[in-house]
Coordinates of N, CA and C in Angstrom, one line a residue:
X862 N -47.7 -46.0 4.3 CA -48.2 -44.6 4.5 C -49.0 -44.2 3.3
X863 N -50.2 -43.7 3.5 CA -51.0 -43.2 2.3 C -50.6 -41.8 1.9
X864 N -51.1 -41.5 0.7 CA -50.8 -40.1 0.2 C -51.3 -39.1 1.2
X865 N -52.5 -39.3 1.9 CA -53.0 -38.4 2.8 C -52.1 -38.1 4.0
X866 N -51.3 -39.1 4.4 CA -50.4 -38.8 5.5 C -48.9 -38.8 5.2
X867 N -48.6 -38.9 3.9 CA -47.2 -38.9 3.5 C -46.5 -37.6 3.7
X868 N -45.2 -37.6 3.9 CA -44.5 -36.3 4.0 C -44.4 -35.8 2.6
X869 N -44.9 -34.6 2.4 CA -45.0 -34.1 1.0 C -44.0 -33.0 0.7
X870 N -43.2 -32.7 1.7 CA -42.2 -31.6 1.4 C -40.8 -32.1 1.0
X871 N -40.6 -33.4 1.1 CA -39.3 -34.0 0.8 C -38.4 -33.9 2.0
X872 N -38.7 -33.3 3.0 CA -37.9 -33.2 4.2 C -38.0 -34.5 5.1
X873 N -37.0 -34.8 5.8 CA -37.0 -35.9 6.8 C -37.6 -35.5 8.1
X874 N -37.8 -34.2 8.3 CA -38.2 -33.7 9.6 C -39.7 -33.8 9.8
X875 N -40.1 -34.4 10.9 CA -41.5 -34.7 11.1 C -42.4 -33.4 11.1
X876 N -41.8 -32.3 11.5 CA -42.6 -31.0 11.5 C -42.9 -30.6 10.1
X877 N -42.3 -31.1 9.1 CA -42.6 -30.7 7.7 C -43.5 -31.7 7.0
X878 N -44.2 -32.6 7.8 CA -45.1 -33.5 7.2 C -46.5 -33.0 7.0
X879 N -47.3 -33.7 6.4 CA -48.7 -33.3 6.2 C -49.4 -33.2 7.6
X880 N -49.0 -33.9 8.6 CA -49.6 -33.8 9.9 C -49.4 -32.4 10.5
X881 N -48.4 -31.6 10.0 CA -48.2 -30.3 10.4 C -49.1 -29.4 9.7
X882 N -50.1 -28.7 10.3 CA -51.1 -28.0 9.6 C -50.5 -26.8 8.9
X883 N -49.3 -26.4 9.2 CA -48.7 -25.3 8.5 C -47.8 -25.7 7.3
X884 N -47.7 -27.0 7.1 CA -46.9 -27.5 6.0 C -47.8 -27.4 4.7
X885 N -47.1 -27.4 3.5 CA -47.8 -27.3 2.3 C -48.7 -28.6 2.2
X886 N -49.9 -28.4 1.6 CA -50.9 -29.5 1.6 C -51.0 -30.1 0.2
X887 N -51.1 -31.5 0.2 CA -51.4 -32.2 -1.0 C -52.9 -32.1 -1.2
X888 N -53.3 -31.7 -2.4 CA -54.7 -31.5 -2.7 C -55.4 -32.8 -3.0
X889 N -56.5 -33.0 -2.5 CA -57.3 -34.2 -2.7 C -58.0 -34.1 -4.1
X890 N -57.8 -35.1 -5.0 CA -58.5 -35.0 -6.2 C -60.0 -35.2 -6.0
X891 N -60.4 -35.9 -4.9 CA -61.8 -36.1 -4.6 C -62.4 -34.7 -4.3
X892 N -61.7 -33.9 -3.6 CA -62.2 -32.5 -3.3 C -62.3 -31.7 -4.6
X893 N -61.3 -31.8 -5.4 CA -61.4 -31.1 -6.7 C -62.6 -31.5 -7.5
X894 N -62.9 -32.8 -7.5 CA -64.0 -33.4 -8.2 C -65.3 -32.9 -7.6
X895 N -65.4 -32.9 -6.3 CA -66.6 -32.5 -5.6 C -66.9 -31.0 -5.9
X896 N -65.9 -30.2 -5.9 CA -66.1 -28.7 -6.2 C -66.5 -28.5 -7.6
X897 N -66.0 -29.3 -8.6 CA -66.3 -29.2 -10.0 C -67.8 -29.6 -10.2
X898 N -68.3 -30.5 -9.3 CA -69.7 -31.1 -9.5 C -70.7 -30.3 -8.7
X899 N -70.2 -29.4 -7.8 CA -71.1 -28.6 -6.9 C -71.9 -27.7 -7.8
X900 N -73.2 -27.4 -7.3 CA -74.1 -26.6 -8.0 C -74.2 -25.3 -7.3
X901 N -73.9 -24.1 -7.9 CA -74.1 -22.8 -7.3 C -75.5 -22.5 -7.2
X902 N -76.0 -22.2 -6.0 CA -77.4 -21.9 -5.8 C -77.7 -20.5 -6.4
X903 N -79.0 -20.2 -6.7 CA -79.4 -18.9 -7.2 C -79.2 -17.8 -6.2
X904 N -79.5 -18.1 -4.9 CA -79.3 -17.2 -3.8 C -78.2 -17.8 -2.8
X905 N -77.2 -16.9 -2.6 CA -76.1 -17.4 -1.7 C -76.2 -16.6 -0.4
X906 N -76.3 -17.4 0.7 CA -76.4 -16.8 2.1 C -74.9 -16.5 2.5
X907 N -74.6 -15.2 2.6 CA -73.3 -14.8 3.0 C -73.3 -14.1 4.3
X908 N -74.4 -14.3 5.1 CA -74.5 -13.6 6.4 C -73.5 -14.1 7.4
X909 N -72.7 -13.1 7.9 CA -71.7 -13.4 8.9 C -72.0 -12.6 10.2
X910 N -73.1 -11.9 10.2 CA -73.3 -11.0 11.3 C -74.4 -11.4 12.3
X911 N -75.3 -12.2 11.9 CA -76.4 -12.6 12.8 C -75.9 -13.4 14.0
X912 N -76.3 -12.9 15.2 CA -75.9 -13.6 16.4 C -77.1 -14.3 17.0
X913 N -76.9 -15.6 17.3 CA -78.0 -16.4 17.9 C -77.6 -16.6 19.3
X914 N -78.6 -16.5 20.2 CA -78.3 -16.7 21.6 C -77.7 -18.0 21.9
X915 N -76.6 -18.0 22.6 CA -75.9 -19.2 23.0 C -75.9 -19.5 24.5
X916 N -76.4 -20.7 24.8 CA -76.5 -21.0 26.3 C -75.1 -21.1 26.9
X917 N -74.8 -20.2 27.9 CA -73.5 -20.1 28.6 C -73.5 -21.0 29.8
X918 N -74.6 -21.1 30.6 CA -74.5 -21.8 31.8 C -74.9 -23.3 31.6
X919 N -74.5 -24.1 32.6 CA -74.8 -25.5 32.6 C -76.3 -25.7 32.5
X920 N -77.0 -25.0 33.3 CA -78.5 -25.1 33.4 C -79.1 -24.8 32.0
X921 N -78.6 -23.7 31.4 CA -79.2 -23.3 30.1 C -78.9 -24.4 29.1
X922 N -77.7 -24.9 29.1 CA -77.3 -25.9 28.2 C -78.1 -27.2 28.3
X923 N -78.4 -27.6 29.5 CA -79.2 -28.8 29.8 C -80.6 -28.7 29.2
X924 N -81.2 -27.5 29.2 CA -82.6 -27.3 28.7 C -82.7 -26.9 27.3
X925 N -81.6 -26.5 26.6 CA -81.7 -26.0 25.3 C -82.0 -27.1 24.3
X926 N -82.9 -26.8 23.4 CA -83.2 -27.8 22.3 C -82.8 -27.1 21.0
X927 N -82.0 -27.9 20.2 CA -81.5 -27.3 18.9 C -82.6 -27.0 18.0
X928 N -82.5 -25.9 17.3 CA -83.5 -25.5 16.3 C -83.3 -26.3 15.1
X929 N -82.2 -26.9 14.9 CA -81.9 -27.8 13.7 C -82.4 -29.2 13.9
X930 N -82.2 -29.8 15.0 CA -82.5 -31.2 15.2 C -83.7 -31.4 16.1
X931 N -84.1 -30.4 16.8 CA -85.2 -30.5 17.8 C -84.8 -31.4 19.0
X932 N -83.5 -31.6 19.2 CA -83.0 -32.4 20.3 C -82.1 -31.6 21.1
X933 N -81.8 -32.1 22.3 CA -80.8 -31.4 23.2 C -79.4 -31.5 22.5
X934 N -78.6 -30.4 22.7 CA -77.3 -30.4 22.2 C -76.4 -31.2 23.2
X935 N -75.6 -32.1 22.7 CA -74.8 -33.0 23.5 C -73.6 -32.2 24.1
X936 N -73.1 -32.8 25.2 CA -71.9 -32.3 25.9 C -70.7 -32.2 24.8
X937 N -70.5 -33.2 24.0 CA -69.5 -33.1 23.0 C -69.7 -32.0 22.0
X938 N -71.0 -31.8 21.5 CA -71.2 -30.7 20.6 C -70.9 -29.4 21.2
X939 N -71.2 -29.2 22.5 CA -70.9 -28.0 23.2 C -69.4 -27.8 23.2
X940 N -68.6 -28.8 23.5 CA -67.1 -28.8 23.5 C -66.6 -28.3 22.1
X941 N -67.2 -28.9 21.1 CA -66.8 -28.5 19.7 C -67.2 -27.0 19.5
X942 N -68.4 -26.6 19.8 CA -68.9 -25.2 19.6 C -68.0 -24.2 20.4
X943 N -67.7 -24.6 21.7 CA -66.8 -23.7 22.5 C -65.4 -23.5 21.9
X944 N -64.9 -24.6 21.3 CA -63.6 -24.5 20.6 C -63.8 -23.6 19.3
X945 N -64.8 -23.9 18.6 CA -65.1 -23.2 17.3 C -65.2 -21.7 17.5
X946 N -65.8 -21.3 18.6 CA -66.1 -19.9 18.8 C -64.8 -19.1 19.1
X947 N -63.7 -19.8 19.3 CA -62.4 -19.1 19.5 C -61.7 -18.7 18.2
X948 N -62.2 -19.2 17.0 CA -61.6 -18.9 15.7 C -61.9 -17.4 15.4
X949 N -61.0 -16.5 15.3 CA -61.2 -15.1 15.0 C -61.8 -14.9 13.5
X950 N -62.5 -13.8 13.4 CA -62.9 -13.4 12.0 C -61.7 -13.2 11.1
X951 N -61.8 -13.7 9.9 CA -60.7 -13.6 9.0 C -59.7 -14.7 9.1
X952 N -60.0 -15.7 9.9 CA -59.1 -16.9 10.1 C -59.9 -18.2 9.9
X953 N -59.2 -19.3 9.7 CA -59.8 -20.5 9.6 C -59.0 -21.6 10.3
X954 N -59.6 -22.7 10.5 CA -58.9 -23.9 11.1 C -59.3 -25.1 10.3
X955 N -58.9 -26.3 10.8 CA -59.3 -27.5 10.1 C -60.1 -28.4 11.1
X956 N -60.8 -29.3 10.6 CA -61.5 -30.3 11.4 C -60.4 -31.1 12.2
X957 N -59.3 -31.4 11.6 CA -58.2 -32.1 12.3 C -57.6 -31.3 13.4
X958 N -57.4 -30.0 13.2 CA -56.8 -29.2 14.3 C -57.7 -29.1 15.5
X959 N -59.0 -29.0 15.2 CA -60.0 -29.0 16.3 C -60.1 -30.3 17.0
X960 N -60.1 -31.4 16.2 CA -60.2 -32.7 16.8 C -58.9 -33.0 17.7
X961 N -57.8 -32.6 17.2 CA -56.6 -32.8 18.0 C -56.7 -32.1 19.4
X962 N -57.2 -30.8 19.3 CA -57.4 -30.1 20.6 C -58.4 -30.8 21.5
X963 N -59.5 -31.3 20.9 CA -60.5 -31.9 21.7 C -60.3 -33.4 22.1
X964 N -59.2 -34.0 21.4 CA -59.0 -35.4 21.7 C -60.0 -36.3 21.1
X965 N -60.5 -35.9 19.9 CA -61.5 -36.7 19.2 C -61.1 -37.0 17.8
X966 N -62.0 -37.2 16.9 CA -61.7 -37.4 15.5 C -62.3 -36.3 14.6
X967 N -61.7 -36.0 13.5 CA -62.2 -35.0 12.6 C -63.6 -35.2 12.1
X968 N -64.0 -36.4 11.9 CA -65.4 -36.7 11.5 C -66.4 -36.3 12.6
X969 N -66.0 -36.6 13.8 CA -66.9 -36.3 15.0 C -67.1 -34.8 15.0
X970 N -66.0 -34.1 14.8 CA -66.1 -32.6 14.8 C -67.0 -32.1 13.7
X971 N -66.8 -32.7 12.5 CA -67.6 -32.3 11.4 C -69.1 -32.6 11.6
X972 N -69.4 -33.8 12.2 CA -70.8 -34.1 12.5 C -71.4 -33.1 13.4
X973 N -70.6 -32.8 14.5 CA -71.2 -31.8 15.4 C -71.4 -30.4 14.8
X974 N -70.5 -30.0 13.9 CA -70.6 -28.7 13.2 C -71.8 -28.7 12.2
X975 N -72.0 -29.9 11.6 CA -73.1 -30.0 10.7 C -74.5 -29.7 11.3
X976 N -74.5 -29.9 12.6 CA -75.7 -29.7 13.4 C -75.7 -28.4 14.2
X977 N -74.8 -27.6 13.9 CA -74.6 -26.3 14.7 C -75.9 -25.4 14.5
X978 N -76.6 -25.2 15.6 CA -77.8 -24.3 15.5 C -77.4 -22.8 15.8
X979 N -76.1 -22.5 16.0 CA -75.7 -21.2 16.4 C -74.9 -20.5 15.3
X980 N -75.2 -20.7 14.1 CA -74.4 -20.2 13.0 C -75.2 -19.0 12.4
X981 N -74.5 -17.9 12.0 CA -73.1 -17.8 11.9 C -72.4 -17.4 13.2
X982 N -73.1 -16.7 14.1 CA -72.4 -16.4 15.3 C -73.3 -16.7 16.5
X983 N -72.8 -17.1 17.6 CA -71.4 -17.0 18.0 C -70.5 -18.2 17.6
X984 N -71.1 -19.2 16.9 CA -70.3 -20.4 16.6 C -70.1 -20.4 15.0
X985 N -69.0 -19.8 14.6 CA -68.7 -19.7 13.2 C -68.2 -20.9 12.5
X986 N -69.0 -21.9 12.4 CA -68.5 -23.2 11.8 C -68.1 -23.1 10.4
X987 N -68.4 -22.0 9.7 CA -67.9 -21.8 8.3 C -66.4 -21.6 8.3
X988 N -65.8 -21.4 9.4 CA -64.3 -21.1 9.5 C -63.5 -22.4 9.7
X989 N -64.2 -23.6 9.5 CA -63.5 -24.9 9.7 C -63.5 -25.6 8.3
X990 N -62.3 -25.9 7.9 CA -62.1 -26.5 6.6 C -61.4 -27.9 6.7
X991 N -61.3 -28.6 5.6 CA -60.6 -29.9 5.6 C -59.1 -29.7 5.8
X992 N -58.4 -30.8 6.0 CA -57.0 -30.8 6.3 C -56.2 -30.2 5.2
X993 N -56.6 -30.4 3.9 CA -55.9 -29.9 2.8 C -56.4 -28.5 2.4
X994 N -57.1 -27.8 3.3 CA -57.6 -26.5 3.1 C -58.7 -26.3 2.0
X995 N -59.4 -27.4 1.8 CA -60.5 -27.4 0.9 C -61.7 -26.9 1.7
X996 N -62.6 -26.2 1.0 CA -63.8 -25.6 1.6 C -64.6 -26.6 2.5
X997 N -64.7 -27.8 2.0 CA -65.5 -28.8 2.8 C -67.0 -28.6 2.8
X998 N -67.7 -29.3 3.6 CA -69.1 -29.2 3.6 C -69.6 -28.1 4.5
X999 N -70.9 -27.8 4.4 CA -71.5 -26.8 5.2 C -73.0 -27.2 5.5
X1000 N -73.3 -27.2 6.8 CA -74.6 -27.7 7.2 C -74.9 -29.1 6.7
X1001 N -73.9 -29.9 6.7 CA -74.0 -31.3 6.2 C -74.2 -31.5 4.8
X1002 N -73.9 -30.4 3.9 CA -74.1 -30.5 2.5 C -72.8 -30.2 1.8
X1003 N -72.5 -31.0 0.8 CA -71.3 -30.8 0.0 C -71.6 -30.4 -1.5
X1004 N -72.8 -30.3 -1.8 CA -73.2 -30.0 -3.2 C -73.5 -28.6 -3.6
X1005 N -74.2 -27.8 -2.7 CA -74.5 -26.4 -3.0 C -74.2 -25.4 -1.9
X1006 N -74.4 -25.9 -0.6 CA -74.3 -25.0 0.5 C -72.8 -24.6 0.8
X1007 N -71.9 -25.4 0.1 CA -70.5 -25.0 0.2 C -70.3 -23.6 -0.3
X1008 N -71.1 -23.2 -1.2 CA -71.0 -21.8 -1.7 C -71.4 -20.8 -0.7
X1009 N -72.2 -21.2 0.3 CA -72.6 -20.3 1.4 C -71.3 -20.1 2.3
X1010 N -70.7 -21.2 2.6 CA -69.5 -21.2 3.4 C -68.4 -20.4 2.7
X1011 N -68.2 -20.6 1.4 CA -67.2 -19.9 0.7 C -67.5 -18.4 0.7
X1012 N -68.7 -18.0 0.5 CA -69.1 -16.6 0.5 C -68.9 -16.0 1.9
X1013 N -69.2 -16.7 2.9 CA -69.0 -16.2 4.3 C -67.5 -15.9 4.5
X1014 N -66.7 -16.9 4.1 CA -65.2 -16.7 4.4 C -64.7 -15.6 3.5
X1015 N -65.1 -15.5 2.2 CA -64.6 -14.5 1.4 C -65.0 -13.1 2.0
X1016 N -66.2 -13.0 2.5 CA -66.6 -11.7 3.2 C -65.7 -11.4 4.3
X1017 N -65.1 -12.4 4.9 CA -64.2 -12.2 6.1 C -62.7 -12.0 5.6
X1018 N -62.5 -12.0 4.3 CA -61.2 -11.8 3.7 C -60.4 -13.0 3.3
X1019 N -60.9 -14.2 3.4 CA -60.3 -15.4 3.0 C -60.5 -15.6 1.5
X1020 N -59.5 -15.9 0.8 CA -59.6 -16.1 -0.7 C -59.4 -17.5 -1.1
X1021 N -60.0 -18.0 -2.2 CA -60.0 -19.3 -2.6 C -59.5 -19.4 -4.1
X1022 N -58.9 -20.5 -4.4 CA -58.6 -20.7 -5.8 C -59.9 -21.2 -6.6
X1023 N -59.7 -21.5 -7.8 CA -60.9 -21.9 -8.7 C -61.3 -23.3 -8.4
X1024 N -60.7 -24.0 -7.5 CA -61.0 -25.4 -7.2 C -61.5 -25.6 -5.8
X1025 N -61.7 -24.5 -5.1 CA -62.3 -24.5 -3.7 C -61.3 -24.7 -2.6
X1026 N -60.0 -24.4 -2.8 CA -59.0 -24.5 -1.8 C -58.6 -23.1 -1.4
X1027 N -58.2 -22.9 -0.1 CA -57.7 -21.6 0.3 C -56.5 -21.2 -0.5
X1028 N -56.5 -20.0 -1.0 CA -55.4 -19.5 -1.8 C -54.1 -19.8 -1.0
X1029 N -53.1 -20.2 -1.8 CA -51.8 -20.6 -1.2 C -51.2 -19.5 -0.3
X1030 N -51.4 -18.2 -0.8 CA -50.8 -17.1 -0.1 C -51.5 -16.9 1.3
X1031 N -52.6 -17.5 1.5 CA -53.3 -17.3 2.8 C -53.2 -18.5 3.7
X1032 N -52.7 -19.6 3.3 CA -52.8 -20.8 4.1 C -52.0 -20.7 5.4
X1033 N -50.9 -20.1 5.4 CA -50.1 -20.0 6.6 C -50.5 -18.8 7.4
X1034 N -50.8 -17.7 6.7 CA -51.1 -16.4 7.4 C -52.4 -16.5 8.2
X1035 N -53.4 -17.2 7.7 CA -54.7 -17.1 8.2 C -55.1 -18.4 9.0
X1036 N -54.2 -19.4 9.1 CA -54.5 -20.6 9.8 C -54.5 -20.4 11.3
X1037 N -55.6 -20.9 12.0 CA -55.7 -20.7 13.4 C -55.6 -22.1 14.1
X1038 N -54.8 -22.2 15.1 CA -54.7 -23.4 15.9 C -54.3 -23.2 17.3
X1039 N -54.6 -21.9 17.8 CA -54.3 -21.5 19.2 C -55.5 -21.7 20.1
X1040 N -56.0 -22.9 20.1 CA -57.1 -23.2 21.0 C -56.7 -23.2 22.4
X1041 N -57.6 -22.7 23.3 CA -57.2 -22.7 24.7 C -58.3 -23.5 25.5

């Protein structure tokens, strides 16, 4: 068992393992290093209010071309976006929690969100973090746009420590996993 999946609470109960999103998380030293190396951009986009038209019908979805990729949005991407839009303002989830709900993998969810043309609303992809509650990437970038994601979440009331992780006091109170 790797450190990423090891039981970190000392308990023998499976509900207390790292697989439980509400359990205390072991911090990734890679994430700490990424955050330390990230470059804060001169201008930070903290917009959380702009609403982009989202295709609701099957017909509209079949004909929509992404403004980011200039390609049609895939059925899987729409499933990811439909799940993501359920995350309430002031809350966050993880790529893993979303992938468990969708029956896919966390990287597939991350790849779909990196191509999200409906940000910040109605698809608030900035509300999705890594399993250890690290800020993670934003728009496919881990070097500077993470500060956009962080600013958006802070504007919604989520606080972070100085290494890019959700403040311990908020990890359980603001974690969302009630996908329907």
